[in-house]
Amino acid sequence: MPEIDPETLGASLRRLSGVRDQALEQALRETVTACVDLFDVTGSGLMVADEQNTLRYVAASDGPGRELELIQSDTGQGPCVDTFVHNRVVATEDLVTDERWPADRPAVEELGVRAMLGVPVRLSGIVVGSLDVYRSEPGVWDDTEIAALQRYADVIEATMHAALRAHSADELASQLQYALDYRVVIERAVGFLMGRDGVGAVAAFDVLRRAARHDRRRIADVAQQLLDTGRMRG
């Protein structure tokens, strides 16, 4: 794996922190694009939770990166989903052969996506999305790369915070605010399902996600109904 130059990383972080006066989505696209050169990866992308807590595509450096995000959003599986649910870094040496996400494998084989890493993107300590990077060849992600990418996710957080402080009225800012406001009730509902049904966090999260989709309701409303009554419609 390539050695990451601390001076280069620091300069990039400072430059990207200065995009706050631009539109939020443009700033995030620039951040994702710069990530590719800085970390010598094939592609990079960013996903943010929507009102149904489905991770949605926000920005990607290339076509395969965008398709990869859309696949995970559709299947409810993948490193980005696990990163979002567990609020931690999730890595795979080879997404094509990894048995943790079987629903993704048929679609990703043609994309040229092999080694992949998901990093939580947080606001005020609450996870609202995930930054993902990938390489076209299988390989191990070392501790230096992981630590640097976690610092990089901090830049994304600063950019998002700036947009929210400016009371931005665009759709993405509203989406971020919703994810920030209702993460706690959603996590409580996930814990309820885990205890009641004996399932893992990702499976419990997917139950809520599918119920919200089925009824075309916000996931926080579904979660609150579950906590209040022990049941969900749909």
mmCIF file of N, CA, C and O in Angstrom, residues 85-135:
data_model
loop_
_atom_site.group_PDB
_atom_site.id
_atom_site.type_symbol
_atom_site.label_atom_id
_atom_site.label_comp_id
_atom_site.label_asym_id
_atom_site.label_seq_id
_atom_site.Cartn_x
_atom_site.Cartn_y
_atom_site.Cartn_z
ATOM 1 N N VAL A 85 -24.711 1.337 10.262
ATOM 2 C CA VAL A 85 -25.454 0.715 11.358
ATOM 3 C C VAL A 85 -24.592 0.592 12.614
ATOM 4 O O VAL A 85 -25.032 0.899 13.731
ATOM 5 N N HIS A 86 -23.340 0.152 12.439
ATOM 6 C CA HIS A 86 -22.471 -0.113 13.588
ATOM 7 C C HIS A 86 -21.631 1.092 14.011
ATOM 8 O O HIS A 86 -20.953 1.037 15.047
ATOM 9 N N ASN A 87 -21.634 2.151 13.193
ATOM 10 C CA ASN A 87 -20.865 3.356 13.518
ATOM 11 C C ASN A 87 -19.381 3.046 13.703
ATOM 12 O O ASN A 87 -18.754 3.477 14.678
ATOM 13 N N ARG A 88 -18.831 2.302 12.769
ATOM 14 C CA ARG A 88 -17.406 1.966 12.819
ATOM 15 C C ARG A 88 -16.890 1.678 11.413
ATOM 16 O O ARG A 88 -17.680 1.448 10.487
ATOM 17 N N VAL A 89 -15.578 1.675 11.285
ATOM 18 C CA VAL A 89 -14.952 1.360 10.004
ATOM 19 C C VAL A 89 -15.211 -0.103 9.654
ATOM 20 O O VAL A 89 -15.118 -0.988 10.514
ATOM 21 N N VAL A 90 -15.564 -0.350 8.398
ATOM 22 C CA VAL A 90 -15.773 -1.719 7.909
ATOM 23 C C VAL A 90 -14.931 -1.897 6.650
ATOM 24 O O VAL A 90 -15.006 -1.091 5.724
ATOM 25 N N ALA A 91 -14.126 -2.952 6.626
ATOM 26 C CA ALA A 91 -13.218 -3.177 5.506
ATOM 27 C C ALA A 91 -13.396 -4.577 4.937
ATOM 28 O O ALA A 91 -13.781 -5.513 5.638
ATOM 29 N N THR A 92 -13.124 -4.710 3.655
ATOM 30 C CA THR A 92 -13.070 -6.021 3.019
ATOM 31 C C THR A 92 -11.889 -6.042 2.060
ATOM 32 O O THR A 92 -11.616 -5.056 1.372
ATOM 33 N N GLU A 93 -11.194 -7.175 2.041
ATOM 34 C CA GLU A 93 -10.073 -7.330 1.115
ATOM 35 C C GLU A 93 -10.568 -7.567 -0.301
ATOM 36 O O GLU A 93 -9.870 -7.244 -1.260
ATOM 37 N N ASP A 94 -11.771 -8.155 -0.426
ATOM 38 C CA ASP A 94 -12.308 -8.438 -1.754
ATOM 39 C C ASP A 94 -13.828 -8.544 -1.667
ATOM 40 O O ASP A 94 -14.363 -9.532 -1.162
ATOM 41 N N LEU A 95 -14.505 -7.528 -2.152
ATOM 42 C CA LEU A 95 -15.966 -7.493 -2.072
ATOM 43 C C LEU A 95 -16.608 -8.603 -2.893
ATOM 44 O O LEU A 95 -17.690 -9.087 -2.550
ATOM 45 N N VAL A 96 -15.948 -9.038 -3.956
ATOM 46 C CA VAL A 96 -16.519 -10.066 -4.825
ATOM 47 C C VAL A 96 -16.606 -11.414 -4.127
ATOM 48 O O VAL A 96 -17.561 -12.174 -4.336
ATOM 49 N N THR A 97 -15.636 -11.737 -3.276
ATOM 50 C CA THR A 97 -15.606 -13.048 -2.627
ATOM 51 C C THR A 97 -16.061 -13.012 -1.170
ATOM 52 O O THR A 97 -16.233 -14.064 -0.560
ATOM 53 N N ASP A 98 -16.275 -11.825 -0.614
ATOM 54 C CA ASP A 98 -16.653 -11.705 0.793
ATOM 55 C C ASP A 98 -18.061 -12.262 0.994
ATOM 56 O O ASP A 98 -19.005 -11.858 0.317
ATOM 57 N N GLU A 99 -18.215 -13.176 1.949
ATOM 58 C CA GLU A 99 -19.494 -13.846 2.166
ATOM 59 C C GLU A 99 -20.459 -13.060 3.049
ATOM 60 O O GLU A 99 -21.592 -13.484 3.253
ATOM 61 N N ARG A 100 -20.032 -11.906 3.541
ATOM 62 C CA ARG A 100 -20.910 -11.132 4.443
ATOM 63 C C ARG A 100 -22.065 -10.469 3.700
ATOM 64 O O ARG A 100 -23.096 -10.169 4.317
ATOM 65 N N TRP A 101 -21.911 -10.218 2.400
ATOM 66 C CA TRP A 101 -22.923 -9.460 1.656
ATOM 67 C C TRP A 101 -23.271 -10.188 0.358
ATOM 68 O O TRP A 101 -22.961 -9.713 -0.743
ATOM 69 N N PRO A 102 -23.951 -11.336 0.451
ATOM 70 C CA PRO A 102 -24.205 -12.156 -0.745
ATOM 71 C C PRO A 102 -25.085 -11.470 -1.782
ATOM 72 O O PRO A 102 -24.942 -11.740 -2.976
ATOM 73 N N ALA A 103 -25.994 -10.592 -1.352
ATOM 74 C CA ALA A 103 -26.885 -9.952 -2.323
ATOM 75 C C ALA A 103 -26.134 -8.992 -3.241
ATOM 76 O O ALA A 103 -26.611 -8.687 -4.338
ATOM 77 N N ASP A 104 -24.980 -8.507 -2.816
ATOM 78 C CA ASP A 104 -24.219 -7.556 -3.623
ATOM 79 C C ASP A 104 -23.352 -8.219 -4.685
ATOM 80 O O ASP A 104 -23.046 -7.611 -5.711
ATOM 81 N N ARG A 105 -22.952 -9.462 -4.435
ATOM 82 C CA ARG A 105 -21.910 -10.080 -5.257
ATOM 83 C C ARG A 105 -22.231 -10.145 -6.738
ATOM 84 O O ARG A 105 -21.386 -9.802 -7.578
ATOM 85 N N PRO A 106 -23.433 -10.584 -7.159
ATOM 86 C CA PRO A 106 -23.686 -10.681 -8.604
ATOM 87 C C PRO A 106 -23.522 -9.356 -9.331
ATOM 88 O O PRO A 106 -23.055 -9.325 -10.475
ATOM 89 N N ALA A 107 -23.890 -8.263 -8.676
ATOM 90 C CA ALA A 107 -23.845 -6.963 -9.343
ATOM 91 C C ALA A 107 -22.449 -6.344 -9.329
ATOM 92 O O ALA A 107 -22.065 -5.657 -10.271
ATOM 93 N N VAL A 108 -21.676 -6.581 -8.266
ATOM 94 C CA VAL A 108 -20.386 -5.895 -8.157
ATOM 95 C C VAL A 108 -19.291 -6.577 -8.970
ATOM 96 O O VAL A 108 -18.265 -5.955 -9.262
ATOM 97 N N GLU A 109 -19.496 -7.829 -9.359
ATOM 98 C CA GLU A 109 -18.448 -8.524 -10.104
ATOM 99 C C GLU A 109 -18.077 -7.808 -11.389
ATOM 100 O O GLU A 109 -16.917 -7.833 -11.821
ATOM 101 N N GLU A 110 -19.046 -7.160 -12.027
ATOM 102 C CA GLU A 110 -18.784 -6.493 -13.301
ATOM 103 C C GLU A 110 -18.274 -5.066 -13.135
ATOM 104 O O GLU A 110 -17.884 -4.427 -14.111
ATOM 105 N N LEU A 111 -18.256 -4.556 -11.918
ATOM 106 C CA LEU A 111 -17.881 -3.158 -11.700
ATOM 107 C C LEU A 111 -16.381 -2.935 -11.560
ATOM 108 O O LEU A 111 -15.912 -1.803 -11.639
ATOM 109 N N GLY A 112 -15.629 -3.988 -11.293
ATOM 110 C CA GLY A 112 -14.203 -3.813 -11.048
ATOM 111 C C GLY A 112 -13.916 -3.285 -9.652
ATOM 112 O O GLY A 112 -12.915 -2.608 -9.430
ATOM 113 N N VAL A 113 -14.788 -3.591 -8.712
ATOM 114 C CA VAL A 113 -14.616 -3.168 -7.323
ATOM 115 C C VAL A 113 -14.175 -4.377 -6.512
ATOM 116 O O VAL A 113 -14.892 -5.369 -6.448
ATOM 117 N N ARG A 114 -13.011 -4.283 -5.874
ATOM 118 C CA ARG A 114 -12.514 -5.432 -5.109
ATOM 119 C C ARG A 114 -12.298 -5.032 -3.643
ATOM 120 O O ARG A 114 -13.209 -5.133 -2.843
ATOM 121 N N ALA A 115 -11.129 -4.529 -3.275
ATOM 122 C CA ALA A 115 -10.915 -4.090 -1.894
ATOM 123 C C ALA A 115 -11.746 -2.837 -1.634
ATOM 124 O O ALA A 115 -11.773 -1.913 -2.445
ATOM 125 N N MET A 116 -12.434 -2.804 -0.489
ATOM 126 C CA MET A 116 -13.321 -1.673 -0.195
ATOM 127 C C MET A 116 -13.283 -1.353 1.291
ATOM 128 O O MET A 116 -13.144 -2.247 2.140
ATOM 129 N N LEU A 117 -13.417 -0.063 1.601
ATOM 130 C CA LEU A 117 -13.392 0.398 2.981
ATOM 131 C C LEU A 117 -14.503 1.416 3.186
ATOM 132 O O LEU A 117 -14.663 2.346 2.389
ATOM 133 N N GLY A 118 -15.284 1.241 4.256
ATOM 134 C CA GLY A 118 -16.328 2.194 4.625
ATOM 135 C C GLY A 118 -15.964 2.898 5.919
ATOM 136 O O GLY A 118 -15.525 2.254 6.881
ATOM 137 N N VAL A 119 -16.116 4.216 5.956
ATOM 138 C CA VAL A 119 -15.771 5.026 7.129
ATOM 139 C C VAL A 119 -17.004 5.825 7.551
ATOM 140 O O VAL A 119 -17.635 6.476 6.701
ATOM 141 N N PRO A 120 -17.384 5.807 8.833
ATOM 142 C CA PRO A 120 -18.559 6.572 9.260
ATOM 143 C C PRO A 120 -18.382 8.073 9.047
ATOM 144 O O PRO A 120 -17.299 8.616 9.275
ATOM 145 N N VAL A 121 -19.451 8.714 8.620
ATOM 146 C CA VAL A 121 -19.495 10.174 8.551
ATOM 147 C C VAL A 121 -20.474 10.632 9.626
ATOM 148 O O VAL A 121 -21.631 10.206 9.637
ATOM 149 N N ARG A 122 -20.014 11.488 10.516
ATOM 150 C CA ARG A 122 -20.803 11.844 11.691
ATOM 151 C C ARG A 122 -21.083 13.340 11.732
ATOM 152 O O ARG A 122 -20.354 14.145 11.157
ATOM 153 N N LEU A 123 -22.137 13.689 12.450
ATOM 154 C CA LEU A 123 -22.436 15.066 12.819
ATOM 155 C C LEU A 123 -22.682 15.084 14.322
ATOM 156 O O LEU A 123 -23.550 14.356 14.815
ATOM 157 N N SER A 124 -21.892 15.861 15.042
ATOM 158 C CA SER A 124 -22.019 15.935 16.506
ATOM 159 C C SER A 124 -21.971 14.548 17.139
ATOM 160 O O SER A 124 -22.704 14.256 18.093
ATOM 161 N N GLY A 125 -21.129 13.678 16.602
ATOM 162 C CA GLY A 125 -20.964 12.340 17.144
ATOM 163 C C GLY A 125 -21.995 11.336 16.693
ATOM 164 O O GLY A 125 -21.909 10.160 17.040
ATOM 165 N N ILE A 126 -22.988 11.768 15.922
ATOM 166 C CA ILE A 126 -24.048 10.880 15.449
ATOM 167 C C ILE A 126 -23.782 10.526 13.988
ATOM 168 O O ILE A 126 -23.608 11.411 13.149
ATOM 169 N N VAL A 127 -23.764 9.250 13.684
ATOM 170 C CA VAL A 127 -23.475 8.826 12.317
ATOM 171 C C VAL A 127 -24.665 9.145 11.404
ATOM 172 O O VAL A 127 -25.808 8.835 11.725
ATOM 173 N N VAL A 128 -24.386 9.804 10.288
ATOM 174 C CA VAL A 128 -25.434 10.176 9.337
ATOM 175 C C VAL A 128 -25.175 9.611 7.941
ATOM 176 O O VAL A 128 -26.005 9.751 7.043
ATOM 177 N N GLY A 129 -24.034 8.971 7.743
ATOM 178 C CA GLY A 129 -23.721 8.438 6.419
ATOM 179 C C GLY A 129 -22.397 7.715 6.427
ATOM 180 O O GLY A 129 -21.859 7.372 7.489
ATOM 181 N N SER A 130 -21.864 7.476 5.232
ATOM 182 C CA SER A 130 -20.591 6.757 5.134
ATOM 183 C C SER A 130 -19.792 7.245 3.928
ATOM 184 O O SER A 130 -20.345 7.555 2.873
ATOM 185 N N LEU A 131 -18.490 7.310 4.129
ATOM 186 C CA LEU A 131 -17.541 7.560 3.057
ATOM 187 C C LEU A 131 -16.952 6.221 2.663
ATOM 188 O O LEU A 131 -16.528 5.448 3.526
ATOM 189 N N ASP A 132 -16.951 5.915 1.359
ATOM 190 C CA ASP A 132 -16.369 4.647 0.939
ATOM 191 C C ASP A 132 -15.289 4.883 -0.104
ATOM 192 O O ASP A 132 -15.368 5.805 -0.908
ATOM 193 N N VAL A 133 -14.269 4.041 -0.043
ATOM 194 C CA VAL A 133 -13.214 4.046 -1.049
ATOM 195 C C VAL A 133 -13.003 2.607 -1.506
ATOM 196 O O VAL A 133 -13.254 1.659 -0.759
ATOM 197 N N TYR A 134 -12.554 2.457 -2.745
ATOM 198 C CA TYR A 134 -12.317 1.103 -3.237
ATOM 199 C C TYR A 134 -11.120 1.070 -4.172
ATOM 200 O O TYR A 134 -10.701 2.097 -4.722
ATOM 201 N N ARG A 135 -10.585 -0.130 -4.343
ATOM 202 C CA ARG A 135 -9.522 -0.386 -5.313
ATOM 203 C C ARG A 135 -9.975 -1.486 -6.265
ATOM 204 O O ARG A 135 -10.818 -2.327 -5.913
#
